[in-house]
Amino acid sequence: MTQQPDCLFCGIVAGTVPSTQVDEDERTLTFMDINPGTDGHALVIPKAHARDLYDIDPGDLAACSVTAQRVAGRAVRQLGADGVNLINCAGEAAWQTVFHFHLHVVPRYRDDQARDSLRLPWTPTPGDPARIAAAADLLRAAG
Ligand code: AMP
Ligand code: ZN
């Protein structure tokens, strides 16, 4: 298993950094976030080090997604969540602070300020059609 010496989450995989684990399989580990956004906020990581979304092995990414689905289901059934956000921050500009890939599994609770005070971080507003189309053209093109 590829580990990186100074990586915090590799330390969690190795057991040298403490964590509150909730799930483990061959490729992934899931533990509680120490700064939870809501009740039950957990992080799914690949056991093999990958810096971010661009770096992760596609098989590990698929495994993390399947684990996130399993943990999200438990959040609904066992914590009584009304919904779940899966969040990945890829790069500093996208709020990534720990550079070992992780999926945030964030249970959501309707009308329960004590467990969930999150707000949508943007204001949905109709975009300029020309800018939307221009971005779509670039996204369609092979990079
Ligand atoms: P991100 O900003 O997407 O890179 O998320 C990193 C997350 O890791 C943050 O939500 C932190 O609260 C969380 N975190 C940092 N250190 C630890 C740790 N030792 N155990 C559990 N979660 C951690
Ligand atoms: Zn790592």
XYZ file of C-alpha atoms in Angstrom, residues 6-130:
125
model
C 4.303 13.243 6.223
C 0.656 12.679 5.318
C -1.862 13.003 8.179
C -4.379 10.578 6.675
C -1.663 8.031 5.821
C -0.898 8.250 9.561
C -4.541 7.364 10.270
C -4.318 4.378 7.878
C -1.081 3.273 9.588
C -2.620 3.720 13.057
C 0.007 6.236 14.214
C -2.578 9.069 14.235
C -5.715 8.415 16.321
C -9.120 8.376 14.637
C -12.680 7.308 15.308
C -13.237 4.702 12.612
C -16.645 3.672 11.349
C -15.955 1.536 8.272
C -13.114 -0.366 6.631
C -12.739 -2.522 3.556
C -9.847 -3.676 1.391
C -9.306 -0.294 -0.282
C -10.956 2.319 1.979
C -11.157 3.599 5.526
C -13.873 5.834 6.988
C -13.536 7.897 10.162
C -15.254 10.817 11.864
C -14.225 14.371 10.954
C -12.822 16.123 14.043
C -14.428 19.430 12.955
C -17.864 18.192 11.943
C -20.102 20.371 9.789
C -23.123 18.412 11.019
C -23.825 15.470 13.323
C -22.191 12.352 11.879
C -19.833 14.076 9.388
C -17.401 11.373 8.242
C -14.488 11.141 5.795
C -13.934 8.284 3.351
C -10.342 7.842 2.190
C -8.426 5.394 0.013
C -5.858 3.417 2.021
C -3.334 4.082 -0.739
C -2.081 7.658 -0.719
C -3.414 9.909 -3.476
C -3.093 13.671 -3.298
C -6.473 14.606 -4.760
C -9.204 13.874 -7.326
C -6.776 14.162 -10.239
C -4.213 11.833 -8.675
C -6.379 9.017 -7.300
C -6.436 5.598 -8.982
C -9.857 5.203 -10.671
C -10.418 1.880 -8.891
C -9.804 3.553 -5.527
C -12.126 6.401 -6.505
C -14.859 3.895 -7.351
C -14.236 2.082 -4.047
C -14.497 5.380 -2.108
C -17.794 6.154 -3.868
C -19.254 2.761 -2.966
C -18.133 3.199 0.653
C -19.647 6.693 0.748
C -22.942 5.232 -0.493
C -22.840 2.634 2.319
C -22.031 5.218 5.007
C -24.659 7.652 3.658
C -27.279 4.918 3.939
C -26.309 4.344 7.551
C -26.550 8.088 8.247
C -30.132 8.032 7.027
C -31.139 4.773 8.728
C -29.133 4.995 11.953
C -28.738 8.736 12.597
C -32.098 9.758 11.188
C -30.609 12.080 8.562
C -33.067 13.522 6.033
C -30.408 13.724 3.316
C -26.643 13.558 2.744
C -24.124 15.728 0.904
C -21.053 14.060 -0.598
C -18.332 16.677 -0.948
C -14.854 16.521 -2.415
C -12.509 19.492 -2.393
C -9.937 19.206 -5.197
C -7.197 21.790 -4.783
C -6.633 24.720 -2.463
C -8.950 26.945 -4.497
C -11.717 24.416 -3.835
C -11.073 24.451 -0.021
C -8.869 21.323 0.116
C -6.731 21.476 3.256
C -5.594 17.859 3.668
C -3.833 16.542 0.587
C -4.842 12.882 0.813
C -8.018 12.356 -1.221
C -11.210 12.193 0.840
C -14.947 12.282 0.370
C -16.879 14.154 3.026
C -20.102 12.334 3.938
C -22.218 15.079 5.496
C -25.578 14.000 6.928
C -28.250 16.665 6.643
C -31.120 17.312 9.055
C -34.121 19.340 8.046
C -35.274 21.983 10.541
C -32.734 20.953 13.203
C -30.347 23.859 13.862
C -28.607 21.987 16.672
C -27.480 19.183 14.353
C -27.212 21.086 11.054
C -26.723 24.796 10.419
C -25.225 24.495 6.923
C -26.282 26.833 4.143
C -25.839 26.573 0.373
C -22.537 28.415 -0.342
C -23.803 30.102 -3.518
C -26.945 31.969 -4.538
C -28.677 30.185 -7.421
C -29.061 32.862 -10.112
C -29.627 32.308 -13.847
C -26.274 32.436 -15.661
C -25.338 34.245 -18.875
C -26.220 31.706 -21.637
C -23.187 32.698 -23.728
